[in-house]
Amino acid sequence: MTATTNSTGEPTEPIVQCIRALHAAGDPSLYGLAWTEVEGWIGCGAWEKLCSVLRKLPLSIVPETPAFFYVRGQVLWEQNRLKEAASFLERARLFYRMTQNEPSLAALCCIDLAELAHAQRRLPVADHYLQAAGAFLSSTAAPNPSVVARFHWMQARMLAVRGAASQAVHHAQIAAALYETLKDMLSQLRCLATLAEAAVHTGDLELAASQIAVARSLFADAVIPSRVCVHLLNVEVQIAWQSGNLAQAAVWAEQQRSSCRDIPDCCLYSTALLGHLARERGDWAAADSCYAEAATLAVRHGYLDYLPELAIHRAWRHVLVGELEIAKGLVQASAAQMTRVQWMAANMVLAVTALLEKTGSVDLLKTVLANEMENGAGPLVCAVRCYLALTAFREGEKNGGKEHGAAALRWLNEHNLDYFAGWWHPALMAEFVAQALRHCAEYSHLLQRICVNRLGFVVIAQLAPLLADTDLAVRRRAQEICALLGGQESVLQYVLDAYLRSVLTELIATHKLRRSGLSQLSELLTTAERQRKPNAMLLAIFGLYLDGQSRGAIAERLRCSEKSVKNYISEIYARFGLLQMEYPKRKVRFARLRALAQEAGFI
C-alpha cells in the first residue's frame, strides 16, 4: 500500500506512525529505518520482519495506538488468522474515527475489512464495510487519493463477484488511472489484473488480454508479490477457458494452484477452477476430486460462504451427465445459504434441468436474463438466450426463437467466439444449432464453426433430420457440416433407434467410448452375424457399465428391464473371454474388463 500524507505533507499512514512510535521509544536498532522500507515489507510479504518490529513496540509508552492495531491486523491476515485480523482492523477503524477523527484512515480500515470479508465470500459484510468506507470518504473535503483509488479498486472486485461486470470495469479503470498518477506501480498492477478479470466476465477477451499484456510489460523486471502473480495467472486461465482452449487453461490452472499452496483463499479458488475445467472436458472423476478438495479447504480455512457456490458447480456437473434429481437436490440443500448472485446461478441450473425434462423453464431463464443483462455479463446472457431460443423453437414460436437465437449468435460473432464457458450443455447446444441452421441462416458460418470446433459427434444425431429437409439450402448447410466433420455421420448410421443413437452419441462425446476404437468395438459386439450389424443396445450398455453405472440405472436410462441388462453384461464378459468360473469375484472381473477395454482403446 502507498503511504498517505496529511495537510503538511508529512506521512500519516498507520505503518509510518507505528515506526515513529518505535523511534520515540528510543530503540536504537530502528534509527534510520525509512517508512518506505516497511511499506516494501508489506508489498513483498515479508511478514516475519513486520512481526519482529511489532514485538518491539512498547505499548506502555504508546498505549492502544491505532497504528499498532492496523499493522497487527495485516500480519494476522497474512497468517490466515482471520477472526483476529478482523478484530484488530475493526479496533483501528474505531480509533481513527472516534478518537482521532481521520476519516481517510478510517475508510482505509473499512476497505481492508471489506477485502477480508470478500476473500471469504461474506459479501453482505463486505458491502457493509465498503459503504462505510464511501461514507467516510464523502465526509472529508479532501480525501486521500490513495485511499480513494483503493476504494474504487475494491468496488470493482465486489461488483465482479456480484456479476456486475460492466460496472466493475468502470471502477477498475478509475482506480488504475489514479494509481498511475500516484506512481504506485504495485497497486496499478493489481488494478490491471482486476480490470482484466472484469473484462473477461463481460466477454471482452481482447480488453482482458491487452490489460494483462500491459501488466506483464510494465512489471517484467519488478519483484511482484505471490498473491498478485496468482491473480494475473488466474485471469490468463479465465481467458483461455472463455476462448474454449481448455487444455491450455488446465495447464495454467495447475501452475496457479502450485504457486499458491500457502495462500488459502487462492488455493481454494484455483482448486475449484481445476474442477470446472475437468467438468468442461468431461473428466467427471477429476472434477469430483477437485470439488471435494475445495470443499475441505473451505471448511478448514473458514470460507463457509463459498460452499453454496461449490454446490452449484457440482449440481451443473450432474446436469451434464443427466443426473437431474441429484442436481436439484444439491441446489435445494444449499438454497438457504445462497447470496443473490448464487441464486441466479442456481436458477440457471434449475432452468436447464427443466429444459432437459421438457417442463417449464422460460420464467427462470427470463429472470436470469434480466439480471445478467443489467450486469453486462455477456457470456451468461449469450447462454441464456441460446436456451430461450431452444425453448421457443420447441414450442413452435419461431419468431421468438429466431430473436433470441440471432442475438446470441450475434454476440458470439462480434466477440469472435464459438463457445461460452461455464454453462455449455453439448446436447442442448446441438439441438439449438440444428434449429438455428433452419432459422438463423445469416450465421451459418458461425454455426459451422460451433459444430466442428465444439460439438463434433454430439451434433450428428440432430443433423440427421436436416439431411432430408425439404429446404435445399438447409440440406446443403447440414451436408457441409457433416463433410467437415470427416464423415462422422456414418459412424452410427446403423442405429435406427433415435434414442439409442442419442445415448451412444453422448457416450462418445463425453469420451466414455472412444471414437477411434468404435469400429473395432462394434465388430466385437456384433450379434447379427449375417447382417454384420453391431448391437446398439450392447454398445450402449458396454459404455454405461464401464462408466460405473449400476444395472438398475442402466435399465432406467435405456428403458429396458434390469434382467435384459444383466443378460447383456454377461454377453459382454463372454465376448472378452472373461468367464465367471475364472473370475468368480465380480469386482475382479469388472476391473479386468475395464483394463482390457482401455488397452484396446475402447474407453
C-alpha angles and dihedrals in degrees: 000000000000122000114246128213136218128229091284092053094251119135115261100172112133092243091054091050090050092053091047089053089055091050090049088054088060100242101164092198090070100051110120093020106138122215088232090063092055089046087054090053090059092043094054095036098249092158096156090062091050091049090052089053093048092050088061094051107117102220090184089065096038103032118201095340112184088221089063092048091049097050092041089054090052092051093048090049091056088049087055092241089137102171092050091045092053090048094054093044090050091051090050090050092052093049094049091048103039106031107024101027094220104149095180092057091043087052090050090055090049091052090051090050089049091051091049091052091044091056089055092046089242089143100169090054091047090050091052094054094042091053089049090051090052091051092051092050091048091052094063125071094216110030116192108266092219091056091044089053091049089050092055091046091053090046088055092051093048093047091049091054090048091052096248091131099163093052090045090056090051095053093043090054091052092049094047091051092050093049090048089054090048090048089231096150098178093053090044088056091052090051093050089053091049091046091051091048092051090048089055090056091053089050093245096133093164091060090045093050092046092053092049089049090051091049092049093048096045095050101031092122099032128102103246122196113250093243091058092047089052091050092053092048091048091057090050089052090051092050091051091047095048089049090054094246094134096163094057091042091054092051092051092043090055089050089049093053092046091053096050105045089124095048104077101198093044091047090051095050095043090050091051090047090055087053091053091051092048088050091052089052092050093247095139097172092054091046092051091048093051093046091050091050091047091051090051091051091048092054094042095052099036099252092136095147088067093063096082089053090052090049090055092052091048089049091054089051089057091046089057092057095043098254093134100159091054089049093051091046092054091051094047093047092056098036096102093057098045126117121221092264091050090049090057090053090046089052088054091053092048092045094053089045089054089047090055091047089046092234128125112310103145098092093050092047092048091051091054092044094053092048097046095043088057090049095047094235096158102183094049092046088052091052093049092049091052091054093043089052091051091050091051093048091051091052092049094250096136096171094052091045092049092048095053094036094051091047092052094046091045090055092050091047093049090052094043091240134135097187142042120213128232102018102048111135106185098204094048092043089052089054091047092050092051090053092044091054086063100040107024101047093154088073096047093122092053091046088051090054091049091053096047100037102034114015107033111155094010093070097052096086091049092049094053095082090047091058087066097039117136090229107087093205091054091049091051093050091051092046092051091053092048090050091051090050087063100248094307088146090075097054095082098023091120091062105094096172105090094205094051089047090054091050092050091045090054092047090054094043092052091047095244085123118032116229092212091062098037097099093051092045091048090053092049092050097045111130101171094069097176094051093037089220114149116233105253093195090052091050092050093048090048091055096044094043094051088047086066100254119149123245091251092051091048091050091051093047095048095038095236137112123282088234090059090051090051091052092048091050090052088052091051092053090049092051089055092046094245103141120190093233089060094042107031093164111080096211092052093048092047091050090051092049090051092048092051091048091052093047090051092049095243095125 
